[in-house]
PDB file of C-alpha atoms and ligand atoms in Angstrom:
ATOM      1  CA  MET A   1       5.553  17.469   1.114  1.00  0.00           C
ATOM      2  CA  SER A   2       3.564  18.299  -2.238  1.00  0.00           C
ATOM      3  CA  ALA A   3       2.990  15.898  -4.171  1.00  0.00           C
ATOM      4  CA  ALA A   4       2.382  16.503  -8.112  1.00  0.00           C
ATOM      5  CA  LYS A   5       0.394  13.415  -8.232  1.00  0.00           C
ATOM      6  CA  ASN A   6      -3.563  12.359  -8.972  1.00  0.00           C
ATOM      7  CA  ASP A   7      -5.245  10.440  -6.692  1.00  0.00           C
ATOM      8  CA  TYR A   8      -5.585   7.435  -9.362  1.00  0.00           C
ATOM      9  CA  LYS A   9      -7.018   4.533  -7.242  1.00  0.00           C
ATOM     10  CA  LYS A  10      -4.790   1.746  -9.314  1.00  0.00           C
ATOM     11  CA  ILE A  11      -2.416   2.338 -12.269  1.00  0.00           C
ATOM     12  CA  THR A  12      -2.846   0.209 -14.869  1.00  0.00           C
ATOM     13  CA  THR A  13      -0.780  -0.282 -18.034  1.00  0.00           C
ATOM     14  CA  HIS A  14      -3.870   1.777 -20.066  1.00  0.00           C
ATOM     15  CA  THR A  15      -3.200   4.500 -16.693  1.00  0.00           C
ATOM     16  CA  VAL A  16       0.617   4.946 -17.822  1.00  0.00           C
ATOM     17  CA  PHE A  17      -0.291   5.602 -21.072  1.00  0.00           C
ATOM     18  CA  GLU A  18      -3.281   7.768 -20.222  1.00  0.00           C
ATOM     19  CA  MET A  19      -0.195  10.178 -18.093  1.00  0.00           C
ATOM     20  CA  LYS A  20       2.148  10.196 -21.160  1.00  0.00           C
ATOM     21  CA  ALA A  21      -0.271  11.848 -23.138  1.00  0.00           C
ATOM     22  CA  ARG A  22      -1.368  14.029 -20.450  1.00  0.00           C
ATOM     23  CA  GLY A  23       2.339  14.939 -19.994  1.00  0.00           C
ATOM     24  CA  GLU A  24       2.181  13.721 -16.687  1.00  0.00           C
ATOM     25  CA  LYS A  25       5.591  12.789 -15.772  1.00  0.00           C
ATOM     26  CA  ILE A  26       5.720   8.372 -14.293  1.00  0.00           C
ATOM     27  CA  ALA A  27       7.284   7.953 -11.044  1.00  0.00           C
ATOM     28  CA  MET A  28       9.091   4.409 -11.262  1.00  0.00           C
ATOM     29  CA  LEU A  29      11.247   2.867  -8.229  1.00  0.00           C
ATOM     30  CA  THR A  30      12.745  -0.895  -8.166  1.00  0.00           C
ATOM     31  CA  ALA A  31      11.352  -2.752  -4.876  1.00  0.00           C
ATOM     32  CA  TYR A  32      12.768  -6.368  -3.906  1.00  0.00           C
ATOM     33  CA  ASP A  33      10.677  -7.252  -0.667  1.00  0.00           C
ATOM     34  CA  TYR A  34       7.412  -6.567   1.016  1.00  0.00           C
ATOM     35  CA  THR A  35       8.275  -4.031   4.137  1.00  0.00           C
ATOM     36  CA  MET A  36      10.115  -1.175   1.225  1.00  0.00           C
ATOM     37  CA  ALA A  37       7.501  -2.365  -1.249  1.00  0.00           C
ATOM     38  CA  LYS A  38       4.266  -1.213   1.342  1.00  0.00           C
ATOM     39  CA  ILE A  39       6.339   2.150   2.058  1.00  0.00           C
ATOM     40  CA  VAL A  40       6.699   2.721  -1.481  1.00  0.00           C
ATOM     41  CA  ASP A  41       3.405   2.285  -2.580  1.00  0.00           C
ATOM     42  CA  HIS A  42       1.750   3.891   0.014  1.00  0.00           C
ATOM     43  CA  ALA A  43       3.764   6.824  -0.836  1.00  0.00           C
ATOM     44  CA  GLY A  44       2.217   6.896  -4.389  1.00  0.00           C
ATOM     45  CA  ILE A  45       4.742   5.563  -6.793  1.00  0.00           C
ATOM     46  CA  ASP A  46       2.955   4.629 -10.215  1.00  0.00           C
ATOM     47  CA  ILE A  47       5.345   1.872 -10.783  1.00  0.00           C
ATOM     48  CA  ILE A  48       7.498  -0.705  -8.974  1.00  0.00           C
ATOM     49  CA  LEU A  49      10.178  -2.469 -10.822  1.00  0.00           C
ATOM     50  CA  VAL A  50      11.084  -5.433  -9.309  1.00  0.00           C
ATOM     51  CA  GLY A  51      14.469  -5.515 -11.205  1.00  0.00           C
ATOM     52  CA  ASP A  52      16.678  -7.946 -11.864  1.00  0.00           C
ATOM     53  CA  SER A  53      19.304  -5.750  -9.793  1.00  0.00           C
ATOM     54  CA  ALA A  54      17.874  -7.284  -7.111  1.00  0.00           C
ATOM     55  CA  SER A  55      21.145  -9.923  -8.041  1.00  0.00           C
ATOM     56  CA  ASN A  56      23.476  -7.038  -7.438  1.00  0.00           C
ATOM     57  CA  VAL A  57      21.459  -4.820  -4.313  1.00  0.00           C
ATOM     58  CA  MET A  58      19.917  -7.999  -2.743  1.00  0.00           C
ATOM     59  CA  ALA A  59      22.402 -10.898  -3.492  1.00  0.00           C
ATOM     60  CA  GLY A  60      25.428  -9.128  -3.832  1.00  0.00           C
ATOM     61  CA  ASN A  61      26.809 -10.273  -6.777  1.00  0.00           C
ATOM     62  CA  SER A  62      28.296  -8.537  -9.377  1.00  0.00           C
ATOM     63  CA  THR A  63      26.464  -8.832 -12.416  1.00  0.00           C
ATOM     64  CA  THR A  64      22.383  -9.282 -13.415  1.00  0.00           C
ATOM     65  CA  LEU A  65      23.290 -12.497 -14.843  1.00  0.00           C
ATOM     66  CA  PRO A  66      23.024 -15.286 -12.218  1.00  0.00           C
ATOM     67  CA  ILE A  67      19.802 -14.559 -10.770  1.00  0.00           C
ATOM     68  CA  THR A  68      17.399 -16.655 -11.628  1.00  0.00           C
ATOM     69  CA  LEU A  69      13.636 -17.381 -12.473  1.00  0.00           C
ATOM     70  CA  ASP A  70      12.964 -18.610  -9.150  1.00  0.00           C
ATOM     71  CA  GLN A  71      14.817 -15.912  -7.261  1.00  0.00           C
ATOM     72  CA  MET A  72      12.783 -13.018  -9.505  1.00  0.00           C
ATOM     73  CA  ILE A  73       9.164 -14.839  -8.578  1.00  0.00           C
ATOM     74  CA  TYR A  74      10.437 -14.675  -4.530  1.00  0.00           C
ATOM     75  CA  HIS A  75      11.025 -11.397  -5.192  1.00  0.00           C
ATOM     76  CA  ALA A  76       8.116 -10.431  -6.502  1.00  0.00           C
ATOM     77  CA  SER A  77       5.772 -12.393  -4.768  1.00  0.00           C
ATOM     78  CA  SER A  78       7.087 -10.402  -1.670  1.00  0.00           C
ATOM     79  CA  VAL A  79       6.153  -6.680  -3.480  1.00  0.00           C
ATOM     80  CA  VAL A  80       2.799  -8.125  -5.238  1.00  0.00           C
ATOM     81  CA  LYS A  81       2.241  -8.150  -1.095  1.00  0.00           C
ATOM     82  CA  ALA A  82       2.951  -5.263  -0.280  1.00  0.00           C
ATOM     83  CA  THR A  83       0.621  -3.207  -2.878  1.00  0.00           C
ATOM     84  CA  THR A  84      -2.833  -1.940  -3.150  1.00  0.00           C
ATOM     85  CA  ARG A  85      -2.137   0.766  -6.097  1.00  0.00           C
ATOM     86  CA  CYS A  86       1.488   0.819  -8.302  1.00  0.00           C
ATOM     87  CA  LEU A  87       1.856  -1.327 -11.390  1.00  0.00           C
ATOM     88  CA  VAL A  88       4.007  -4.219 -10.407  1.00  0.00           C
ATOM     89  CA  VAL A  89       7.091  -4.939 -13.257  1.00  0.00           C
ATOM     90  CA  VAL A  90       9.068  -8.064 -12.882  1.00  0.00           C
ATOM     91  CA  ASP A  91      12.186  -7.983 -15.286  1.00  0.00           C
ATOM     92  CA  LEU A  92      12.971 -11.530 -16.681  1.00  0.00           C
ATOM     93  CA  PRO A  93      15.810 -12.506 -15.890  1.00  0.00           C
ATOM     94  CA  PHE A  94      19.064 -13.494 -17.999  1.00  0.00           C
ATOM     95  CA  GLY A  95      18.508 -16.557 -19.334  1.00  0.00           C
ATOM     96  CA  THR A  96      14.982 -17.153 -19.490  1.00  0.00           C
ATOM     97  CA  TYR A  97      13.790 -15.787 -22.813  1.00  0.00           C
ATOM     98  CA  GLN A  98      16.681 -14.450 -25.289  1.00  0.00           C
ATOM     99  CA  GLY A  99      17.024 -16.879 -28.331  1.00  0.00           C
ATOM    100  CA  ASN A 100      13.497 -19.460 -27.662  1.00  0.00           C
ATOM    101  CA  SER A 101       9.813 -17.476 -27.476  1.00  0.00           C
ATOM    102  CA  ARG A 102       8.698 -20.708 -26.103  1.00  0.00           C
ATOM    103  CA  LYS A 103      10.552 -20.567 -23.577  1.00  0.00           C
ATOM    104  CA  ALA A 104       9.663 -16.561 -22.950  1.00  0.00           C
ATOM    105  CA  LEU A 105       6.090 -17.676 -22.922  1.00  0.00           C
ATOM    106  CA  SER A 106       6.635 -19.997 -20.536  1.00  0.00           C
ATOM    107  CA  SER A 107       9.291 -17.579 -17.943  1.00  0.00           C
ATOM    108  CA  ALA A 108       6.749 -14.745 -18.333  1.00  0.00           C
ATOM    109  CA  ILE A 109       3.526 -17.346 -17.368  1.00  0.00           C
ATOM    110  CA  ARG A 110       5.833 -18.184 -13.999  1.00  0.00           C
ATOM    111  CA  ILE A 111       6.068 -15.079 -13.506  1.00  0.00           C
ATOM    112  CA  MET A 112       2.454 -14.093 -13.472  1.00  0.00           C
ATOM    113  CA  LYS A 113       0.785 -16.778 -12.258  1.00  0.00           C
ATOM    114  CA  GLU A 114       3.058 -17.594  -8.961  1.00  0.00           C
ATOM    115  CA  SER A 115       3.750 -13.827  -8.275  1.00  0.00           C
ATOM    116  CA  GLY A 116       0.907 -11.762  -9.184  1.00  0.00           C
ATOM    117  CA  GLY A 117       3.224  -9.225 -11.113  1.00  0.00           C
ATOM    118  CA  HIS A 118       0.939  -7.498 -13.785  1.00  0.00           C
ATOM    119  CA  SER A 119       3.522  -7.507 -16.565  1.00  0.00           C
ATOM    120  CA  VAL A 120       7.180  -8.306 -17.350  1.00  0.00           C
ATOM    121  CA  LYS A 121      10.493  -6.529 -18.802  1.00  0.00           C
ATOM    122  CA  MET A 122      12.234  -7.960 -21.169  1.00  0.00           C
ATOM    123  CA  GLU A 123      15.602  -5.859 -22.377  1.00  0.00           C
ATOM    124  CA  GLY A 124      16.636  -5.614 -26.068  1.00  0.00           C
ATOM    125  CA  GLY A 125      15.406  -4.575 -29.770  1.00  0.00           C
ATOM    126  CA  SER A 126      14.715  -6.731 -32.552  1.00  0.00           C
ATOM    127  CA  GLU A 127      16.688 -10.057 -31.731  1.00  0.00           C
ATOM    128  CA  ILE A 128      14.434 -10.780 -28.768  1.00  0.00           C
ATOM    129  CA  ALA A 129      11.242 -10.082 -31.152  1.00  0.00           C
ATOM    130  CA  GLU A 130       9.653 -12.924 -31.278  1.00  0.00           C
ATOM    131  CA  SER A 131       9.914 -13.240 -27.840  1.00  0.00           C
ATOM    132  CA  ILE A 132       8.384 -10.204 -27.156  1.00  0.00           C
ATOM    133  CA  SER A 133       5.317 -11.321 -29.664  1.00  0.00           C
ATOM    134  CA  ARG A 134       4.651 -14.258 -27.829  1.00  0.00           C
ATOM    135  CA  VAL A 135       4.741 -13.029 -24.549  1.00  0.00           C
ATOM    136  CA  LEU A 136       2.047 -10.669 -25.880  1.00  0.00           C
ATOM    137  CA  SER A 137       0.432 -13.032 -27.604  1.00  0.00           C
ATOM    138  CA  ALA A 138      -0.648 -14.350 -23.828  1.00  0.00           C
ATOM    139  CA  GLY A 139      -2.123 -11.634 -22.792  1.00  0.00           C
ATOM    140  CA  ILE A 140       0.721 -10.679 -20.986  1.00  0.00           C
ATOM    141  CA  PRO A 141       2.222  -6.845 -20.682  1.00  0.00           C
ATOM    142  CA  VAL A 142       5.522  -5.964 -21.497  1.00  0.00           C
ATOM    143  CA  MET A 143       7.735  -3.300 -20.568  1.00  0.00           C
ATOM    144  CA  GLY A 144      11.021  -2.600 -23.513  1.00  0.00           C
ATOM    145  CA  HIS A 145      14.089  -1.923 -22.070  1.00  0.00           C
ATOM    146  CA  LEU A 146      17.113  -0.268 -24.388  1.00  0.00           C
ATOM    147  CA  GLY A 147      20.674   1.243 -24.786  1.00  0.00           C
ATOM    148  CA  LEU A 148      22.070  -0.093 -21.585  1.00  0.00           C
ATOM    149  CA  THR A 149      20.949  -3.076 -21.144  1.00  0.00           C
ATOM    150  CA  PRO A 150      22.981  -4.902 -17.981  1.00  0.00           C
ATOM    151  CA  GLN A 151      22.184  -8.101 -18.641  1.00  0.00           C
ATOM    152  CA  SER A 152      24.480  -7.738 -22.090  1.00  0.00           C
ATOM    153  CA  ILE A 153      27.963  -6.537 -20.303  1.00  0.00           C
ATOM    154  CA  TYR A 154      30.173  -9.006 -21.473  1.00  0.00           C
ATOM    155  CA  LYS A 155      28.651  -7.671 -25.047  1.00  0.00           C
ATOM    156  CA  PHE A 156      29.077  -3.908 -24.283  1.00  0.00           C
ATOM    157  CA  GLY A 157      32.030  -4.195 -21.942  1.00  0.00           C
ATOM    158  CA  THR A 158      31.250  -1.427 -19.481  1.00  0.00           C
ATOM    159  CA  TYR A 159      28.977   0.296 -18.191  1.00  0.00           C
ATOM    160  CA  THR A 160      29.272   3.472 -20.333  1.00  0.00           C
ATOM    161  CA  VAL A 161      26.733   6.171 -22.162  1.00  0.00           C
ATOM    162  CA  ARG A 162      25.409   3.572 -25.191  1.00  0.00           C
ATOM    163  CA  ALA A 163      24.279   5.131 -28.254  1.00  0.00           C
ATOM    164  CA  LYS A 164      26.516   8.224 -28.229  1.00  0.00           C
ATOM    165  CA  GLU A 165      27.787   7.072 -32.407  1.00  0.00           C
ATOM    166  CA  GLU A 166      24.970   7.425 -35.184  1.00  0.00           C
ATOM    167  CA  GLU A 167      24.500   3.919 -36.029  1.00  0.00           C
ATOM    168  CA  GLU A 168      23.860   2.510 -32.674  1.00  0.00           C
ATOM    169  CA  ALA A 169      21.137   5.663 -32.271  1.00  0.00           C
ATOM    170  CA  ASN A 170      19.489   4.733 -35.693  1.00  0.00           C
ATOM    171  CA  LYS A 171      19.631   1.372 -34.399  1.00  0.00           C
ATOM    172  CA  LEU A 172      17.974   2.188 -30.854  1.00  0.00           C
ATOM    173  CA  MET A 173      15.360   4.291 -32.442  1.00  0.00           C
ATOM    174  CA  GLU A 174      13.959   1.573 -35.050  1.00  0.00           C
ATOM    175  CA  ASP A 175      14.186  -0.948 -32.113  1.00  0.00           C
ATOM    176  CA  ALA A 176      12.265   1.628 -29.768  1.00  0.00           C
ATOM    177  CA  LYS A 177       9.207   2.167 -32.869  1.00  0.00           C
ATOM    178  CA  LEU A 178       9.569  -1.638 -33.288  1.00  0.00           C
ATOM    179  CA  LEU A 179       9.153  -2.604 -29.507  1.00  0.00           C
ATOM    180  CA  GLU A 180       5.688   0.067 -29.807  1.00  0.00           C
ATOM    181  CA  LYS A 181       4.559  -1.805 -32.631  1.00  0.00           C
ATOM    182  CA  LEU A 182       4.478  -5.077 -31.723  1.00  0.00           C
ATOM    183  CA  GLY A 183       2.595  -3.831 -28.842  1.00  0.00           C
ATOM    184  CA  CYS A 184       4.958  -2.879 -25.286  1.00  0.00           C
ATOM    185  CA  PHE A 185       3.394  -0.707 -23.350  1.00  0.00           C
ATOM    186  CA  SER A 186       6.286   1.630 -22.324  1.00  0.00           C
ATOM    187  CA  LEU A 187       9.953   1.213 -22.989  1.00  0.00           C
ATOM    188  CA  VAL A 188      12.835   1.776 -20.073  1.00  0.00           C
ATOM    189  CA  LEU A 189      15.753   3.933 -21.734  1.00  0.00           C
ATOM    190  CA  GLU A 190      18.986   3.556 -19.829  1.00  0.00           C
ATOM    191  CA  LYS A 191      22.410   5.758 -19.967  1.00  0.00           C
ATOM    192  CA  VAL A 192      21.739   7.262 -23.065  1.00  0.00           C
ATOM    193  CA  PRO A 193      22.193  10.918 -24.455  1.00  0.00           C
ATOM    194  CA  ALA A 194      19.630  13.361 -23.531  1.00  0.00           C
ATOM    195  CA  LYS A 195      18.765  15.122 -26.872  1.00  0.00           C
ATOM    196  CA  LEU A 196      18.201  10.784 -28.186  1.00  0.00           C
ATOM    197  CA  ALA A 197      16.119   9.886 -25.213  1.00  0.00           C
ATOM    198  CA  LYS A 198      13.889  12.822 -26.125  1.00  0.00           C
ATOM    199  CA  GLU A 199      13.873  11.983 -29.953  1.00  0.00           C
ATOM    200  CA  VAL A 200      12.268   8.317 -29.237  1.00  0.00           C
ATOM    201  CA  ALA A 201      10.014   9.706 -26.307  1.00  0.00           C
ATOM    202  CA  GLU A 202       8.601  12.525 -28.652  1.00  0.00           C
ATOM    203  CA  SER A 203       8.367   9.947 -31.808  1.00  0.00           C
ATOM    204  CA  LEU A 204       6.305   7.204 -30.166  1.00  0.00           C
ATOM    205  CA  SER A 205       2.991   7.112 -28.055  1.00  0.00           C
ATOM    206  CA  ILE A 206       3.870   4.257 -25.235  1.00  0.00           C
ATOM    207  CA  PRO A 207       5.681   6.242 -22.636  1.00  0.00           C
ATOM    208  CA  VAL A 208       9.454   6.240 -22.654  1.00  0.00           C
ATOM    209  CA  ILE A 209      10.921   6.041 -18.750  1.00  0.00           C
ATOM    210  CA  GLY A 210      14.181   6.864 -18.592  1.00  0.00           C
ATOM    211  CA  ILE A 211      17.263   6.114 -15.750  1.00  0.00           C
ATOM    212  CA  GLY A 212      20.751   8.093 -17.187  1.00  0.00           C
ATOM    213  CA  ALA A 213      18.432   9.132 -20.043  1.00  0.00           C
ATOM    214  CA  GLY A 214      17.664  13.046 -19.391  1.00  0.00           C
ATOM    215  CA  ASP A 215      14.682  15.336 -18.762  1.00  0.00           C
ATOM    216  CA  GLY A 216      13.008  14.403 -22.362  1.00  0.00           C
ATOM    217  CA  VAL A 217      11.335  11.745 -21.121  1.00  0.00           C
ATOM    218  CA  ASP A 218       7.684  10.386 -20.094  1.00  0.00           C
ATOM    219  CA  GLY A 219       9.236   9.430 -16.140  1.00  0.00           C
ATOM    220  CA  GLN A 220      12.483   8.362 -14.058  1.00  0.00           C
ATOM    221  CA  VAL A 221      12.956   4.589 -12.212  1.00  0.00           C
ATOM    222  CA  LEU A 222      15.894   4.541  -9.996  1.00  0.00           C
ATOM    223  CA  VAL A 223      17.101   1.994  -7.859  1.00  0.00           C
ATOM    224  CA  MET A 224      16.155   2.433  -4.668  1.00  0.00           C
ATOM    225  CA  HIS A 225      19.126   1.630  -2.460  1.00  0.00           C
ATOM    226  CA  ASP A 226      20.710   3.506  -4.987  1.00  0.00           C
ATOM    227  CA  MET A 227      18.581   6.869  -4.298  1.00  0.00           C
ATOM    228  CA  LEU A 228      18.775   5.891  -0.425  1.00  0.00           C
ATOM    229  CA  GLY A 229      21.852   6.222  -0.301  1.00  0.00           C
ATOM    230  CA  MET A 230      22.162   2.831   0.517  1.00  0.00           C
ATOM    231  CA  THR A 231      25.184   2.275  -1.696  1.00  0.00           C
ATOM    232  CA  HIS A 232      27.889   4.053  -1.448  1.00  0.00           C
ATOM    233  CA  GLU A 233      30.364   2.466  -3.753  1.00  0.00           C
ATOM    234  CA  PHE A 234      28.493   3.134  -6.684  1.00  0.00           C
ATOM    235  CA  SER A 235      27.689   7.237  -7.818  1.00  0.00           C
ATOM    236  CA  PRO A 236      27.040   8.008 -11.314  1.00  0.00           C
ATOM    237  CA  ARG A 237      26.004  11.606 -12.589  1.00  0.00           C
ATOM    238  CA  PHE A 238      22.600  11.219 -13.582  1.00  0.00           C
ATOM    239  CA  LEU A 239      21.917   9.414  -9.651  1.00  0.00           C
ATOM    240  CA  ARG A 240      20.316  11.880  -7.298  1.00  0.00           C
ATOM    241  CA  ARG A 241      20.413  10.533  -3.660  1.00  0.00           C
ATOM    242  CA  TYR A 242      17.631  11.383  -0.833  1.00  0.00           C
ATOM    243  CA  LEU A 243      19.124  10.489   2.211  1.00  0.00           C
ATOM    244  CA  ASN A 244      22.062   8.981   3.221  1.00  0.00           C
ATOM    245  CA  LEU A 245      21.358   5.995   5.093  1.00  0.00           C
ATOM    246  CA  TYR A 246      24.621   4.566   4.812  1.00  0.00           C
ATOM    247  CA  GLU A 247      25.517   6.624   7.165  1.00  0.00           C
ATOM    248  CA  ASP A 248      22.407   7.120   8.938  1.00  0.00           C
ATOM    249  CA  MET A 249      22.471   3.083   9.284  1.00  0.00           C
ATOM    250  CA  THR A 250      25.635   2.630   9.792  1.00  0.00           C
ATOM    251  CA  ASN A 251      25.381   5.360  13.655  1.00  0.00           C
ATOM    252  CA  ALA A 252      22.071   3.468  14.245  1.00  0.00           C
ATOM    253  CA  PHE A 253      24.410  -0.071  14.415  1.00  0.00           C
ATOM    254  CA  MET A 254      27.117   1.821  16.386  1.00  0.00           C
ATOM    255  CA  GLN A 255      25.311   3.187  18.751  1.00  0.00           C
ATOM    256  CA  TYR A 256      22.685  -0.274  19.623  1.00  0.00           C
ATOM    257  CA  ILE A 257      26.213  -1.683  19.987  1.00  0.00           C
ATOM    258  CA  ASP A 258      27.375   0.373  22.222  1.00  0.00           C
ATOM    259  CA  ASP A 259      24.265   0.382  24.089  1.00  0.00           C
ATOM    260  CA  VAL A 260      24.498  -3.081  24.389  1.00  0.00           C
ATOM    261  CA  LYS A 261      28.337  -2.935  25.608  1.00  0.00           C
ATOM    262  CA  THR A 262      27.286  -0.429  28.114  1.00  0.00           C
ATOM    263  CA  GLN A 263      24.566  -2.457  29.412  1.00  0.00           C
ATOM    264  CA  ASP A 264      22.513   0.892  28.550  1.00  0.00           C
ATOM    265  CA  PHE A 265      20.210  -1.072  26.742  1.00  0.00           C
ATOM    266  CA  PRO A 266      17.766  -2.792  27.877  1.00  0.00           C
ATOM    267  CA  ASN A 267      16.637   0.017  30.714  1.00  0.00           C
ATOM    268  CA  GLU A 268      14.089  -0.630  33.060  1.00  0.00           C
ATOM    269  CA  SER A 269      11.390   0.572  30.606  1.00  0.00           C
ATOM    270  CA  GLU A 270      12.219  -1.863  27.750  1.00  0.00           C
ATOM    271  CA  GLN A 271      11.721  -5.074  29.828  1.00  0.00           C
ATOM    272  CA  TYR A 272       9.059  -6.836  31.359  1.00  0.00           C
TER     273      TYR A 272
HETATM  274  O1  KIV B 301      16.641  -4.173 -12.810  1.00  0.00           O
HETATM  275  C1  KIV B 301      16.873  -2.931 -12.615  1.00  0.00           C
HETATM  276  O2  KIV B 301      16.979  -1.966 -11.501  1.00  0.00           O
HETATM  277  C2  KIV B 301      16.747  -2.430 -13.906  1.00  0.00           C
HETATM  278  C3  KIV B 301      16.532  -0.806 -14.139  1.00  0.00           C
HETATM  279  C4  KIV B 301      17.853  -0.061 -13.576  1.00  0.00           C
HETATM  280  C5  KIV B 301      15.452  -0.144 -15.180  1.00  0.00           C
HETATM  281  O3  KIV B 301      16.292  -3.071 -14.794  1.00  0.00           O
END
C-alpha cells in the first residue's frame, strides 16, 4: 500500500505546524485503548486523539457529557503506553474547564501528569478564552475545537451541520482567529460547510483538522470505531468506512459459537 507520508521519528506540535506550512495533510484518528493505539501508531498516524467520544463508543452513553476526568486519564494512559511516534491529544471532558480557568488548568495538569499525554483539546471559542490562556501559560499545548462541539449538544439540540448562516459563520471565523492568537497549536472544525472550513484554514497559519468539514482543510480526523465499521447505526455523509468490522466480527463470533457447540473447537492440535 502506498503511504503518502514522511518518515518522522516523532510527531510534535511543531511537526504538525510544519506539515501545514509545506502543504502536507495531517492524518488523525481517535483511539482509547492500548491494543488499538499500538496498531494505529505503527500504521503511521500523525495524531491520536483520545476523544471524549469514548463516552459513546467505549461506555455506551448517548452523549459525551458523562465521561469523567478519571475515565479520560484511564483511556489516555493506555494509549500513551502504546505509542512511540505519534502526537497524543487528550480531550478535556465536559465540566472540567468551562467557566473556571483555575479548574481548567488543574484538569489539564492532571491529564498531562497522570496519562503522559502530549496536549489537550478544548471545545469552544471566546467563551473559554480565559481557560485556554491559563492552560497554555503552564506550557500545555492546546488544540481548539469549533463548529459542532458535542459537549454543547443540549444547547444546539441536534447534531446537524453548524455555521450555515452568516452570523454563526462570522462568529466561527472570529473564534478561529482568536484561538490562533491565544496560542492554540491547531484546531478541529467539526461539521461545518466545506467553503467556510477552507476559508478558516486559509486564514490561519496553525493547522485546521476537519471532521465533516470538506477537503479544503489541513488534515482529517475520524472516530476509529466508525471508520472501521464497528458502529453501524451511525452513517453521516462525511464518514468513509474502510472496513465492515461489525459484520466480520459478528461472523467470527458466530463461527466460534458454532465450533464450540459442535465440538469442532478445540481439535487435536489445539490441546496439550
Ligand atoms: O471526541 C472526539 O472523538 C472528537 C472528534 C470527533 C474530533 O472530538
